[in-house]
Short mmCIF file of C-alpha atoms in Angstrom, two decimals:
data_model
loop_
_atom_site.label_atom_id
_atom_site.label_comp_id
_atom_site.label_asym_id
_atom_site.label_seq_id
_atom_site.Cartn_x
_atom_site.Cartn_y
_atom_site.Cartn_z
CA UNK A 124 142.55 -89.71 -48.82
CA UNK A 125 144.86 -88.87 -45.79
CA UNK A 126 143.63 -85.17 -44.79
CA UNK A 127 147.00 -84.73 -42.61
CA UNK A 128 148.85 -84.58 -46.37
CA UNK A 129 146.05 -82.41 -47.39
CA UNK A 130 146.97 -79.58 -44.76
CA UNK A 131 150.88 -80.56 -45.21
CA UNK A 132 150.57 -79.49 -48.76
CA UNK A 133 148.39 -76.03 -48.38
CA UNK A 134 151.30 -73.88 -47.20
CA UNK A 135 153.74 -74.74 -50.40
CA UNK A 136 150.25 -74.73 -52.62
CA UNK A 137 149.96 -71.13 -51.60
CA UNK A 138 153.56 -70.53 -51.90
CA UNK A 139 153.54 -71.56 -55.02
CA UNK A 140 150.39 -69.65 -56.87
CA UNK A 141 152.17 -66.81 -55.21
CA UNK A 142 155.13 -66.63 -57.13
CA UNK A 143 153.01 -67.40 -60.34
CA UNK A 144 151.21 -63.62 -59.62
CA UNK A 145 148.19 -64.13 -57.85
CA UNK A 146 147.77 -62.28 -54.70
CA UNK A 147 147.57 -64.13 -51.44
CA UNK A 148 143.49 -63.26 -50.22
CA UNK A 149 142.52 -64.93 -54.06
CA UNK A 150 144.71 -67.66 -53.41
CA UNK A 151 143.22 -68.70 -50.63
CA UNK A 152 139.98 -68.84 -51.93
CA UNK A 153 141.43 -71.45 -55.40
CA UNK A 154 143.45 -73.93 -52.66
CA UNK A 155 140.62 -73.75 -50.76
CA UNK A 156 138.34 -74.91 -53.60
CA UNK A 157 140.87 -76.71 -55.03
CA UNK A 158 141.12 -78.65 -50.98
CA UNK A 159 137.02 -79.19 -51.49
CA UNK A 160 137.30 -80.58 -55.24
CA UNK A 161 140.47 -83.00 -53.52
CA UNK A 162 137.78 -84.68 -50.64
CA UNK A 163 134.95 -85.30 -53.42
CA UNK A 164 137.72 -87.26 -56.32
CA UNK A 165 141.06 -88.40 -54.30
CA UNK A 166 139.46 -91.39 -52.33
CA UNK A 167 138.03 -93.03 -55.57
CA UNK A 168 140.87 -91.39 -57.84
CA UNK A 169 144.11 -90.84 -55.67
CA UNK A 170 146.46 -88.38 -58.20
CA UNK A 171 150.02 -89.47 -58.37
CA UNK A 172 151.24 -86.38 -57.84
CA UNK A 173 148.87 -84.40 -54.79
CA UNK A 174 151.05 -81.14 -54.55
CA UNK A 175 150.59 -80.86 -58.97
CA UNK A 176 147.14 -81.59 -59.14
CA UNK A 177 146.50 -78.96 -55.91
CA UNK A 178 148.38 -76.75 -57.90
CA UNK A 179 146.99 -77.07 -61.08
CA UNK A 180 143.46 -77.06 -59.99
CA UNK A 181 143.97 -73.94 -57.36
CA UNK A 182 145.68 -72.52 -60.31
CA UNK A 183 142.51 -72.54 -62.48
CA UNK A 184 140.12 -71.67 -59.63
CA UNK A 185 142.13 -68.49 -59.76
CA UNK A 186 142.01 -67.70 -62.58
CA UNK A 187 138.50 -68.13 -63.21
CA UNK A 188 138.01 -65.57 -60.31
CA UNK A 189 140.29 -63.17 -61.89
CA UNK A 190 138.24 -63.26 -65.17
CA UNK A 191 134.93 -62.68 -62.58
CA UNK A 192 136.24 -59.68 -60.87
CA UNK A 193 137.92 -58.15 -64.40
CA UNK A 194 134.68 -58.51 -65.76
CA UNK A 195 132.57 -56.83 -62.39
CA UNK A 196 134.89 -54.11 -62.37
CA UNK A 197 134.22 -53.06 -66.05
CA UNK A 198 130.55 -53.36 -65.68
CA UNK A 199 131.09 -51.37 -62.88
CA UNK A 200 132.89 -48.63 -64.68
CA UNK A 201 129.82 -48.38 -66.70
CA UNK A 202 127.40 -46.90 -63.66
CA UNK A 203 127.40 -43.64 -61.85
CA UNK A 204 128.68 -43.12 -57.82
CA UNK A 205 124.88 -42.80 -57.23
CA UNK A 206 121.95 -44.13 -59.44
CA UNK A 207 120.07 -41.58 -60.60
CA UNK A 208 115.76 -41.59 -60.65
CA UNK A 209 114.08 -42.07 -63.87
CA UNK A 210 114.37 -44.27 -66.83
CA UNK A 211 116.72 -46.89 -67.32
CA UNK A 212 120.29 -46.20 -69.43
CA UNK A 213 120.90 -48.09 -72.33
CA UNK A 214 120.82 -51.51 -71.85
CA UNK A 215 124.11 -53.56 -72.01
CA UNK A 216 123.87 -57.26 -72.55
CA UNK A 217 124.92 -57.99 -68.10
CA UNK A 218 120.98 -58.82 -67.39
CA UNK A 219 120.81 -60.75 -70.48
CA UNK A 220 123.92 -63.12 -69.22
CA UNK A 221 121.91 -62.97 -65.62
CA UNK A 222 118.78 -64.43 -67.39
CA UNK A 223 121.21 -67.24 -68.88
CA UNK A 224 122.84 -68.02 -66.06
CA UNK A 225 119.57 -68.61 -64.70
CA UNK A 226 119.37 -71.89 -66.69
CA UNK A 227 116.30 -74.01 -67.00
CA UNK A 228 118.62 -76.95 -66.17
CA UNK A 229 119.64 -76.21 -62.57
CA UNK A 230 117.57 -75.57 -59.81
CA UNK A 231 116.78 -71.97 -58.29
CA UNK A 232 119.58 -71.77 -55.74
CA UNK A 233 122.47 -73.21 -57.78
CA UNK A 234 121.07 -70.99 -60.97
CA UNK A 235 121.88 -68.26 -58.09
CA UNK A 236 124.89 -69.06 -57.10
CA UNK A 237 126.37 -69.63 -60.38
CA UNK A 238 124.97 -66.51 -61.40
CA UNK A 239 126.92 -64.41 -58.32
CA UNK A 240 130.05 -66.00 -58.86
CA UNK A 241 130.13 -65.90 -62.85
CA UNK A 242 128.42 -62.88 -63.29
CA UNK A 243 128.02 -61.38 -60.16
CA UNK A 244 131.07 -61.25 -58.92
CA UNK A 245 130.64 -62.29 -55.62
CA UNK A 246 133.93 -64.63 -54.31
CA UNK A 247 132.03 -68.21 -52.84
CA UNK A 248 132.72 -66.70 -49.11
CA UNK A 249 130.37 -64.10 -49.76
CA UNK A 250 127.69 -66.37 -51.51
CA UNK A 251 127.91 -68.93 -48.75
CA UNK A 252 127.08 -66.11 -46.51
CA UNK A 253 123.85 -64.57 -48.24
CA UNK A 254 122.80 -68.30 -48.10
CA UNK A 255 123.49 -69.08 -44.71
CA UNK A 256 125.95 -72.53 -45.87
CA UNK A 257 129.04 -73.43 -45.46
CA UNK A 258 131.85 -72.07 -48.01
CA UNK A 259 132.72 -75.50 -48.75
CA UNK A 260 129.32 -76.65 -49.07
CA UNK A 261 128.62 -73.57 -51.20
CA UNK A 262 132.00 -74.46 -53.29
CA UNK A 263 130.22 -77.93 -53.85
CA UNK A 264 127.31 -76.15 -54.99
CA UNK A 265 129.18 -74.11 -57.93
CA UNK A 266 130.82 -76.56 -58.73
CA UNK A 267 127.91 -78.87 -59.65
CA UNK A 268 126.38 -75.95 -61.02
CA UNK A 269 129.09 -75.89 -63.73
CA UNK A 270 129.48 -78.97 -64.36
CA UNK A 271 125.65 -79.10 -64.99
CA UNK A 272 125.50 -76.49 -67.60
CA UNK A 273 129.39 -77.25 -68.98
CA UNK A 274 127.71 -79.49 -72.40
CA UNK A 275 124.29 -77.50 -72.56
CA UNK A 276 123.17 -74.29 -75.26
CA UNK A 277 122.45 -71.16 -73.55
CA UNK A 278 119.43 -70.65 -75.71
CA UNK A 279 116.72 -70.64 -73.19
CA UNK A 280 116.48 -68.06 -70.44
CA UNK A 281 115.89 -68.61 -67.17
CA UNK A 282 113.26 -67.50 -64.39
CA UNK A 283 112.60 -63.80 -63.36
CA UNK A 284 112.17 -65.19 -59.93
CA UNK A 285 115.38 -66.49 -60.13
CA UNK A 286 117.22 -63.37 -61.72
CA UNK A 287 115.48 -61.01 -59.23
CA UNK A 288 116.83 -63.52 -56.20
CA UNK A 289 120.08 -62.97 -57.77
CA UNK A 290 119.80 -59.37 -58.16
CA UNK A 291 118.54 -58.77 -54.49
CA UNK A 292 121.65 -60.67 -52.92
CA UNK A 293 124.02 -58.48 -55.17
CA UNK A 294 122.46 -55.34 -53.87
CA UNK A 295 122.70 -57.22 -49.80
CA UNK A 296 126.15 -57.55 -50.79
CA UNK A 297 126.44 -53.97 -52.35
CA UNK A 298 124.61 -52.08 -49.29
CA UNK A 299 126.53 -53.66 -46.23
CA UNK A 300 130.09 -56.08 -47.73
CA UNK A 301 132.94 -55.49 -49.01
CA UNK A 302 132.45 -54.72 -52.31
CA UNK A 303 130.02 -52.01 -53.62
CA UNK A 304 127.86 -53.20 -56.32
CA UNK A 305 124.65 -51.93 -54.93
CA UNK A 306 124.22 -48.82 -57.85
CA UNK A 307 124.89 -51.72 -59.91
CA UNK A 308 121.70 -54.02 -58.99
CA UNK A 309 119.55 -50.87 -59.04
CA UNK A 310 120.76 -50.04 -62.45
CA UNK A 311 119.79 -54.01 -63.71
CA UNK A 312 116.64 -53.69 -61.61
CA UNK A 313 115.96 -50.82 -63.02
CA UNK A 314 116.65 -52.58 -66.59
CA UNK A 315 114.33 -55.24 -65.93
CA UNK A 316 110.86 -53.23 -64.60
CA UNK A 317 111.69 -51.21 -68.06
CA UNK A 318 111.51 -54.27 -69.85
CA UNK A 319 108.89 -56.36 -67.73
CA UNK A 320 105.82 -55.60 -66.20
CA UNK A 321 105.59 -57.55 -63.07
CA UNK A 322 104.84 -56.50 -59.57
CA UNK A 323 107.64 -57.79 -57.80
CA UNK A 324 110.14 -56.87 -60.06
CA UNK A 325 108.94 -53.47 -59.15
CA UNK A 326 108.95 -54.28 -55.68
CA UNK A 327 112.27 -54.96 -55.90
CA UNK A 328 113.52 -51.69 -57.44
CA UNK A 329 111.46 -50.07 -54.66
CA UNK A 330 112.91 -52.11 -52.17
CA UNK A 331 116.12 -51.06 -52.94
CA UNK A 332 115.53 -47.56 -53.57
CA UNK A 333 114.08 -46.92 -50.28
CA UNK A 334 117.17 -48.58 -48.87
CA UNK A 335 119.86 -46.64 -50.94
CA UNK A 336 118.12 -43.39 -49.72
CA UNK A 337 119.39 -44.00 -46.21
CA UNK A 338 122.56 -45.38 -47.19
CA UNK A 339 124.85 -41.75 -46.46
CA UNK A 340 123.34 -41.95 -42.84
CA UNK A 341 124.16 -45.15 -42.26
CA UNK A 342 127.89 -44.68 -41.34
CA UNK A 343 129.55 -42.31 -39.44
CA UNK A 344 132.40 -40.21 -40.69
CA UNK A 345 135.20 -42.33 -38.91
CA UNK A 346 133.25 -45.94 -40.50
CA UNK A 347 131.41 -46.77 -37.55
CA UNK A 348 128.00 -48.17 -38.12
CA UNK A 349 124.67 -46.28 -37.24
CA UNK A 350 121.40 -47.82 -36.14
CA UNK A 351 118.63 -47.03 -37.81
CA UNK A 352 117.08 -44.99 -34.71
CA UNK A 353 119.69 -42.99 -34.41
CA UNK A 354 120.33 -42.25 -38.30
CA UNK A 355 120.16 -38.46 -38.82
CA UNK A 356 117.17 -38.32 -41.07
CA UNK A 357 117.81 -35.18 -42.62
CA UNK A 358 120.52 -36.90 -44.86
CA UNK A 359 118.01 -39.48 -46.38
CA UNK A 360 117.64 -38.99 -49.86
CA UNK A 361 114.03 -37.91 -50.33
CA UNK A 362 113.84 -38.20 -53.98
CA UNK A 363 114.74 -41.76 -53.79
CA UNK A 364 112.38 -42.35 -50.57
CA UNK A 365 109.28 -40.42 -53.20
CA UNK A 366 110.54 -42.30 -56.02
CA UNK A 367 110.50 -45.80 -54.44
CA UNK A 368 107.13 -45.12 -52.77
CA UNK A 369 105.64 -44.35 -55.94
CA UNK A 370 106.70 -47.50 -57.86
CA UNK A 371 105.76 -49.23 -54.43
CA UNK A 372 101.84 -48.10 -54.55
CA UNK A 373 101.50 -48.48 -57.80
CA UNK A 374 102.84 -52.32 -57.74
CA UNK A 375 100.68 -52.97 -54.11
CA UNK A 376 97.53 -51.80 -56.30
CA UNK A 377 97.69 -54.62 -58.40
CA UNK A 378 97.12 -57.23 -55.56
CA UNK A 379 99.57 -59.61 -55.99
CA UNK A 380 101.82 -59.40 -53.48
CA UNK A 381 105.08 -60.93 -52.99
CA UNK A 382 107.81 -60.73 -50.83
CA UNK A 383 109.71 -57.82 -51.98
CA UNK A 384 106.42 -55.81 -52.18
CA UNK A 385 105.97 -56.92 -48.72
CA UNK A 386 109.46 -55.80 -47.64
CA UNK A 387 109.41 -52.97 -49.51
CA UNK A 388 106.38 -51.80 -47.57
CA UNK A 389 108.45 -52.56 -44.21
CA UNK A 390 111.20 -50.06 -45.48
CA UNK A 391 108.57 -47.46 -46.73
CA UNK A 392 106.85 -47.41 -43.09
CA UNK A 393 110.40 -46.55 -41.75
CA UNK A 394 111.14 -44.00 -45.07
CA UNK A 395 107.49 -42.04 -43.87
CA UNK A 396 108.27 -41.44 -39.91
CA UNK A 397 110.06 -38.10 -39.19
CA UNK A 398 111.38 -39.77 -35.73
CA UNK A 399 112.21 -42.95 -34.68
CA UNK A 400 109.80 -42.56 -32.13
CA UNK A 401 106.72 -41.82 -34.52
CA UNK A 402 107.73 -45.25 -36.36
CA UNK A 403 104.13 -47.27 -36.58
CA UNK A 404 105.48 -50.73 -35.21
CA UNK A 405 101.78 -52.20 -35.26
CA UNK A 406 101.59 -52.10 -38.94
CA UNK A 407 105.34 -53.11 -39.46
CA UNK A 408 104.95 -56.05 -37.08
CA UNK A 409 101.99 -56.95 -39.49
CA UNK A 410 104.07 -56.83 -42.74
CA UNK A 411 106.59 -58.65 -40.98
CA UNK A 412 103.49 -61.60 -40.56
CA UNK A 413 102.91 -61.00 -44.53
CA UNK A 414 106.87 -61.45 -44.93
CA UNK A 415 106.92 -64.52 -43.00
CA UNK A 416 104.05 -66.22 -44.38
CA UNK A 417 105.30 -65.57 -47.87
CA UNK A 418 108.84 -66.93 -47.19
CA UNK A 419 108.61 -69.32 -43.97
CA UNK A 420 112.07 -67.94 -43.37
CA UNK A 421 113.67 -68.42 -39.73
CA UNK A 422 115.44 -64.69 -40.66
CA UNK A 423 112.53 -62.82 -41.58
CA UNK A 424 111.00 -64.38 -38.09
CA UNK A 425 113.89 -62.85 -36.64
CA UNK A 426 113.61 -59.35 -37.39
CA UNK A 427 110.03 -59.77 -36.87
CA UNK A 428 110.96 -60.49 -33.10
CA UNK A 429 112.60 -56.51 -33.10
CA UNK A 430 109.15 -55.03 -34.57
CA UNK A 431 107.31 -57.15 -31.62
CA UNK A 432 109.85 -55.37 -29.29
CA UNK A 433 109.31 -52.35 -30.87
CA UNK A 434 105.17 -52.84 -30.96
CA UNK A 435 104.54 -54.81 -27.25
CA UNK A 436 107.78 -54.06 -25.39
CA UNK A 437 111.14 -55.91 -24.42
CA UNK A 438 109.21 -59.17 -23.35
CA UNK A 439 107.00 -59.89 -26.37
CA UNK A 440 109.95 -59.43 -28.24
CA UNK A 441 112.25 -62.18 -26.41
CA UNK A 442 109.08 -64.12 -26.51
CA UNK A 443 109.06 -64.41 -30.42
CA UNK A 444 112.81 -64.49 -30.34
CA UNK A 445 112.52 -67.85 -28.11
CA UNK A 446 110.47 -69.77 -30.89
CA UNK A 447 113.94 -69.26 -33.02
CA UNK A 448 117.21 -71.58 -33.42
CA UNK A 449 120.05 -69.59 -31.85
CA UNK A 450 122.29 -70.75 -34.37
CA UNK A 451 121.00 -68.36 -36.80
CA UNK A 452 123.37 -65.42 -38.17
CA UNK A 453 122.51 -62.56 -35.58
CA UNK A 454 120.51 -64.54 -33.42
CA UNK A 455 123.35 -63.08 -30.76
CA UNK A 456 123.44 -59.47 -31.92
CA UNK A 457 119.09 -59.29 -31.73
CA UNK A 458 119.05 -61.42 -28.30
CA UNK A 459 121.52 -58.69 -26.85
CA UNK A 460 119.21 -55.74 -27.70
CA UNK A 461 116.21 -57.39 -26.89
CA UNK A 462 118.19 -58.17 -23.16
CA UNK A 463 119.72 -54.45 -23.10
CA UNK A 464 115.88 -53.39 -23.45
CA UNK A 465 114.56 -55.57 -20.53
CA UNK A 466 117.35 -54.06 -18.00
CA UNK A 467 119.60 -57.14 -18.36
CA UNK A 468 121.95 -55.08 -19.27
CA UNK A 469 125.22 -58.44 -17.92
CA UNK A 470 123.58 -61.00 -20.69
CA UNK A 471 123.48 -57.94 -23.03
CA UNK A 472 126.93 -57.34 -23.31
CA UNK A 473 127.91 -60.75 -23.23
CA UNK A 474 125.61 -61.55 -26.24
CA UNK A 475 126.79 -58.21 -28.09
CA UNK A 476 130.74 -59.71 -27.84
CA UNK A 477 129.49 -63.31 -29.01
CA UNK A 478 127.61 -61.27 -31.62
CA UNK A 479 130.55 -59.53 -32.75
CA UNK A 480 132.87 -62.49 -33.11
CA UNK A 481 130.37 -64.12 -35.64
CA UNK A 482 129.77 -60.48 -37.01
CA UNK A 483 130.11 -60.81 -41.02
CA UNK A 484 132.14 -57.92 -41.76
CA UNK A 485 134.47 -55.63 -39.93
CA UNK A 486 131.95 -52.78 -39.43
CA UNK A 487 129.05 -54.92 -38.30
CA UNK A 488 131.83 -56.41 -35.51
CA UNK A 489 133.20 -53.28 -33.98
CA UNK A 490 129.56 -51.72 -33.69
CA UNK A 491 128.90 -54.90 -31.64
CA UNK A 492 132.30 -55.12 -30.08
CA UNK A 493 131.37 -51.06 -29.39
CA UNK A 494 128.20 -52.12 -27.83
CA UNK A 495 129.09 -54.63 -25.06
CA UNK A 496 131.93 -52.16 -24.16
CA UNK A 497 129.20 -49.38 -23.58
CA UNK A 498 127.55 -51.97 -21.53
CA UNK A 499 130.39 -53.35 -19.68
CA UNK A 500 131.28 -49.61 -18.68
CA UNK A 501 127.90 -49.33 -17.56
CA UNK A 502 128.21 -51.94 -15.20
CA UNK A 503 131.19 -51.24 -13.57
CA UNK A 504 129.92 -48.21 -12.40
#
């Protein structure tokens, strides 16, 4: 397969799916799969015609993501602005397709992201993101995920711990991307604890309850994102923080805890303090151990290395932070605060604007590009 045709081709590709009435940011994302599904079947299949078969497979990519984001934006039409405490709405059939999608056939992570991109939503950019891959590699993924259930019978439904996975990273998406769909994971969460009585299915709701109810501090009026320690507490929603508490006890009682119980309890410990300042860090930093040794997961260990910080000062905290790849997503952005803390304030700000060129999305970047500025003012002083 000669990759220099490959690139040679893109431009009239796009040109192309243009004039056919797709928009340019979606057809990116087909002739991008499209370029993926070219490495994996050109060098044992060559096409006789490369610029028709890019076409005609970026052409279908599209418009299966077209029929995705018709069908997200009706089920979003279906859900308040804000989700409202107390019992569950009628249920629609959305969690039942999430339960399908969650096949028996494929394994937990491509039952996930199949789920997000059929169901979800979610373009493969934003999935490869929540899972810390590549988008082609994530592409791949989907792909074989498709192909996988393409000659089975939905008849069997898949694993709760797979649909609440699913449901979690459509809420992550919701809270801080691009698209809102966070009322819409509470509304499924709050579907499922309804429907089944499991402890970390209620973990989850609380999870993201306790989360929502900060969510109108969490930006300033001209976009700009605000820390958490600076957030002015008196716009947290208290009836979500009381509501998500509640479920949280009641699930903690029942001592079987899993990870969204455990990080549930992280966001509750922030939910109770009326000041940053009266924040209990000790017991935090000891969830954060729970978190970890439920998951293993090098990003949990990561914001465990800000509680340290928080808990023992700027030095435990770079200590932790030193056991950790630095190629993890906001490695940069938690190295630069843990420097800023310790005085070094020259590696801050040049962490802060490495940090914001990886940032994820545009508000995360100019809070960081916002930082090292602060920083480099302070130093020129």
């Amino acid at each position: 397969m000669n990759e220099v045709l490959l690139r040679s081709l893109t431009p009239s590709v796009l040109g192309i799916l243009v004039r056919r009435g797709a928009d340019f940011a979606a057809d990116e994302d087909a002739v991008q799969d499209a370029l993926v599904e070219a490495v994996r079947v050109w060098p044992p299949d060559p096409p006789r015609d490369p610029k028709g078969w890019l076409v005609t497979v970026a052409w279908r990519r599209f418009l299966d993501a077209a029929r995705a984001d018709t069908a997200r934006r009706r089920r979003e039409d279906l859900v308040n602005e804000e989700p409202a405490p107390g019992p569950a709405p009628a249920v629609d059939d959305t969690l039942q397709l999430y339960f399908l999608c969650a096949h028996p056939s494929l394994t937990p992570s491509s039952a996930v992201a199949l789920t997000l991109r059929a169901v979800g939503g979610l373009t493969t950019r934003q999935i490869a993101q929540a899972y810390l891959v590549p988008e082609a590699t994530m592409a791949q993924r989907i792909s074989r995920a498709k192909r996988t259930v393409s000659g089975v019978r939905f008849d069997r439904a898949g694993d709760v711990t797979t649909v609440l996975r699913v449901l979690y990273l459509v809420f992550n998406e919701g809270y801080s991307g691009d698209v809102d769909l966070a009322a819409e994971a509470i509304r499924l969460t709050r579907q499922l604890a309804a429907a089944i009585d499991h402890p970390e299915v209620a973990g989850l709701l609380a999870l993201m309850l306790l989360h929502h109810a900060r969510r109108a501090a969490r930006t300033a009026p001209d976009g700009c994102l605000v820390p958490l320690a600076e957030q002015d507490r008196g716009r947290w929603d208290t009836e979500l923080i009381a509501e998500g508490v509640e479920i949280l006890q009641a699930a903690l009682a029942r001592d079987r805890l899993g990870e969204f119980q455990a990080q549930a309890a992280i966001a509750a410990l922030h939910a109770d303090a009326l000041t940053a300042e009266e924040t209990d860090w000790v017991q935090i930093v000891e969830w954060y151990d729970e978190f970890a040794r439920l998951t293993d997961s090098p990003v949990v260990r990561l914001n465990r290395a800000v509680a340290v910080r928080q808990a023992g000062g700027p030095r435990a905290g770079l200590a932790a932070l030193m056991a950790l790849d630095g190629s993890l997503p906001r490695h940069a952005a938690v190295a630069a605060y843990l420097h800023e803390r310790d005085g070094d304030l020259a590696t801050a700000a040049r962490l802060y604007a490495e940090a914001a060129q990886k940032a994820p999305n545009l508000a995360e970047r100019d809070h960081l590009t916002r930082q090292a500025a602060r920083l480099n003012a302070r130093g020129c002083r």
